Amino acid sequence: MLFVSLPHPRFLTRHIPSFVGIELRLDLFPTLDLDEIAKAIQTRPTLLTLRRTNLRTEAEREKWIETLLVLKPAYLDLEWDMAPLFLEKMISQYPETKFVLSYHNFETLPEDLEDLYRRMNRYNVFTYKIAAHTRSTNEALQLLLFAKTHPKTSVICMGERGSFGRVLGPIVGNRIDFACLDERSKTAPGQLTLDELVNVYRYQSLNRETAIYGLIGNPIEKSPGHLYHNRAFFEKKLNAVYVKMSLLENELDTFMALAKKIAIRGLSVTIPLKEHVLLFAATEQERIGALNTLAIADEKIRGINTDGSGALDAIEQIQSVKNKKIVILGAGGTARGIAFEAKKRGACLTILNRTLKRAEDLAAELDGKSGSLSEVPSGYDILINTTPNSMPISSNQIRPNTLVLDVIYSPKETPLIKEALLKNCRIVYGEEMYVKQAQRQTAFWISNEKTNSS
Ligand code: NAP
């Protein structure tokens, strides 16, 4: 059951989809009005929560909880460290209410989750809720794995880096999950809005069989991957979800081990991990030296690079690159993917980069020319910016009436693109390349799923 947390009674009038329950955070309400609470309970499954605050003594809180239970709420939250006798009495006296026995740690992931579970498990309740601050993607995955293997557990990954974990609750067996109504009404760090959970991640259709896909890298905030891939899964009627996981190089080893355990089926890989993932995956594109797509099955990981084919597919919607002179700005992972694919499709390449040596090395592999960013040749047909710098050359180096691709997708119109438009150039936007390379990722994942099931 997904609950939307309401920190104030004024939110009771808001429209909330019928399959979503409400959690009344009564400890945040200015006053406790029993008539108002009773009315809310009649409308939909309601979880009543009255956390410890300075406003009431523990004895007063216990009294309030008993009063609330008389209203027969569908769910009620009891903190696991309340007096054992009180907990036992409430649980046995109010069998019509489903109790959520909750543990919160706003600082860290507890080291001994097993011990915590054992101590919570002595109470016969609907679910053991373990909400802990997860400082990294790997900590969030550890907590999610715990839910997968411990009955009746619902884990909540608090903190921005664990935020993706809030999507995966139904897949690891959570009995309850939480969303906020909007950004302003968040009641816990990293909480997602109801709109995101329902309309982007389709929380209501996730279950234990849902395949997990995602993006790894850093930074990932601007990536539209969750919007694109979840829509694509929906349109293709696939029981799959895609989440964004922030990951650094030194976390990759542990992540790969956890990814296999939790059965992540596929990954998009972005800056700075495209080269590092080569260590983990079998690929036929080793020469490119960078992968942006992984498929994981039966302990085996296969990788491909769709950056190059995505960029070239987008360009060739406008013009063929065969025998055309292409200037590539940058010599990083994306540039490598694009350069190899362009060469394969018959283009003549010039690679220009801030660090000259990298441009020289890449050009040498592809029989191309190289130089620094100030050395843009005057005669070229296509200019491709693969650096994160949205204006890496001066405007007088952009040749009129040529074709320009900037891989940056946010903002859509970079300074480079604006200048190119003024010079009557045809434009391929970063988002067009994004869609093309993402389509190839989906196709790769689907073919991998088919190979597994056959
Ligand atoms: P990368 O491997 O780190 O390479 C970055 C390249 O940009 C290097 O050549 C680097 O030069 C150069 N560079 C970095 N900062 C620069 C600056 N301030 N001025 C000039 N050059 C600079 O990164 P990547 O994985 O290739 O990703 C590059 C960009 O492509 C990212 O913005 C990413 O979001 C975007 N991207 C877009 C799509 C899409 O579908 N539209 C797909 C993939 C990537 P040095 O060698 O001198 O460091």
mmCIF file of C-alpha atoms in Angstrom, residues 77 91 96 229 280 286 306 319 382 416:
data_model
loop_
_atom_site.group_PDB
_atom_site.id
_atom_site.type_symbol
_atom_site.label_atom_id
_atom_site.label_comp_id
_atom_site.label_asym_id
_atom_site.label_seq_id
_atom_site.Cartn_x
_atom_site.Cartn_y
_atom_site.Cartn_z
ATOM 1 C CA ASP A 77 2.186 3.427 13.507
ATOM 2 C CA ILE A 91 -1.547 -5.058 19.431
ATOM 3 C CA GLU A 96 -8.901 -4.709 13.494
ATOM 4 C CA HIS A 229 12.754 4.529 -20.296
ATOM 5 C CA PHE A 280 32.992 -6.095 -15.626
ATOM 6 C CA GLU A 286 36.310 -3.364 -26.830
ATOM 7 C CA THR A 306 24.982 3.068 -28.125
ATOM 8 C CA GLN A 319 22.264 13.613 -44.060
ATOM 9 C CA ILE A 382 29.696 18.284 -39.699
ATOM 10 C CA LEU A 416 27.068 26.664 -29.583
#
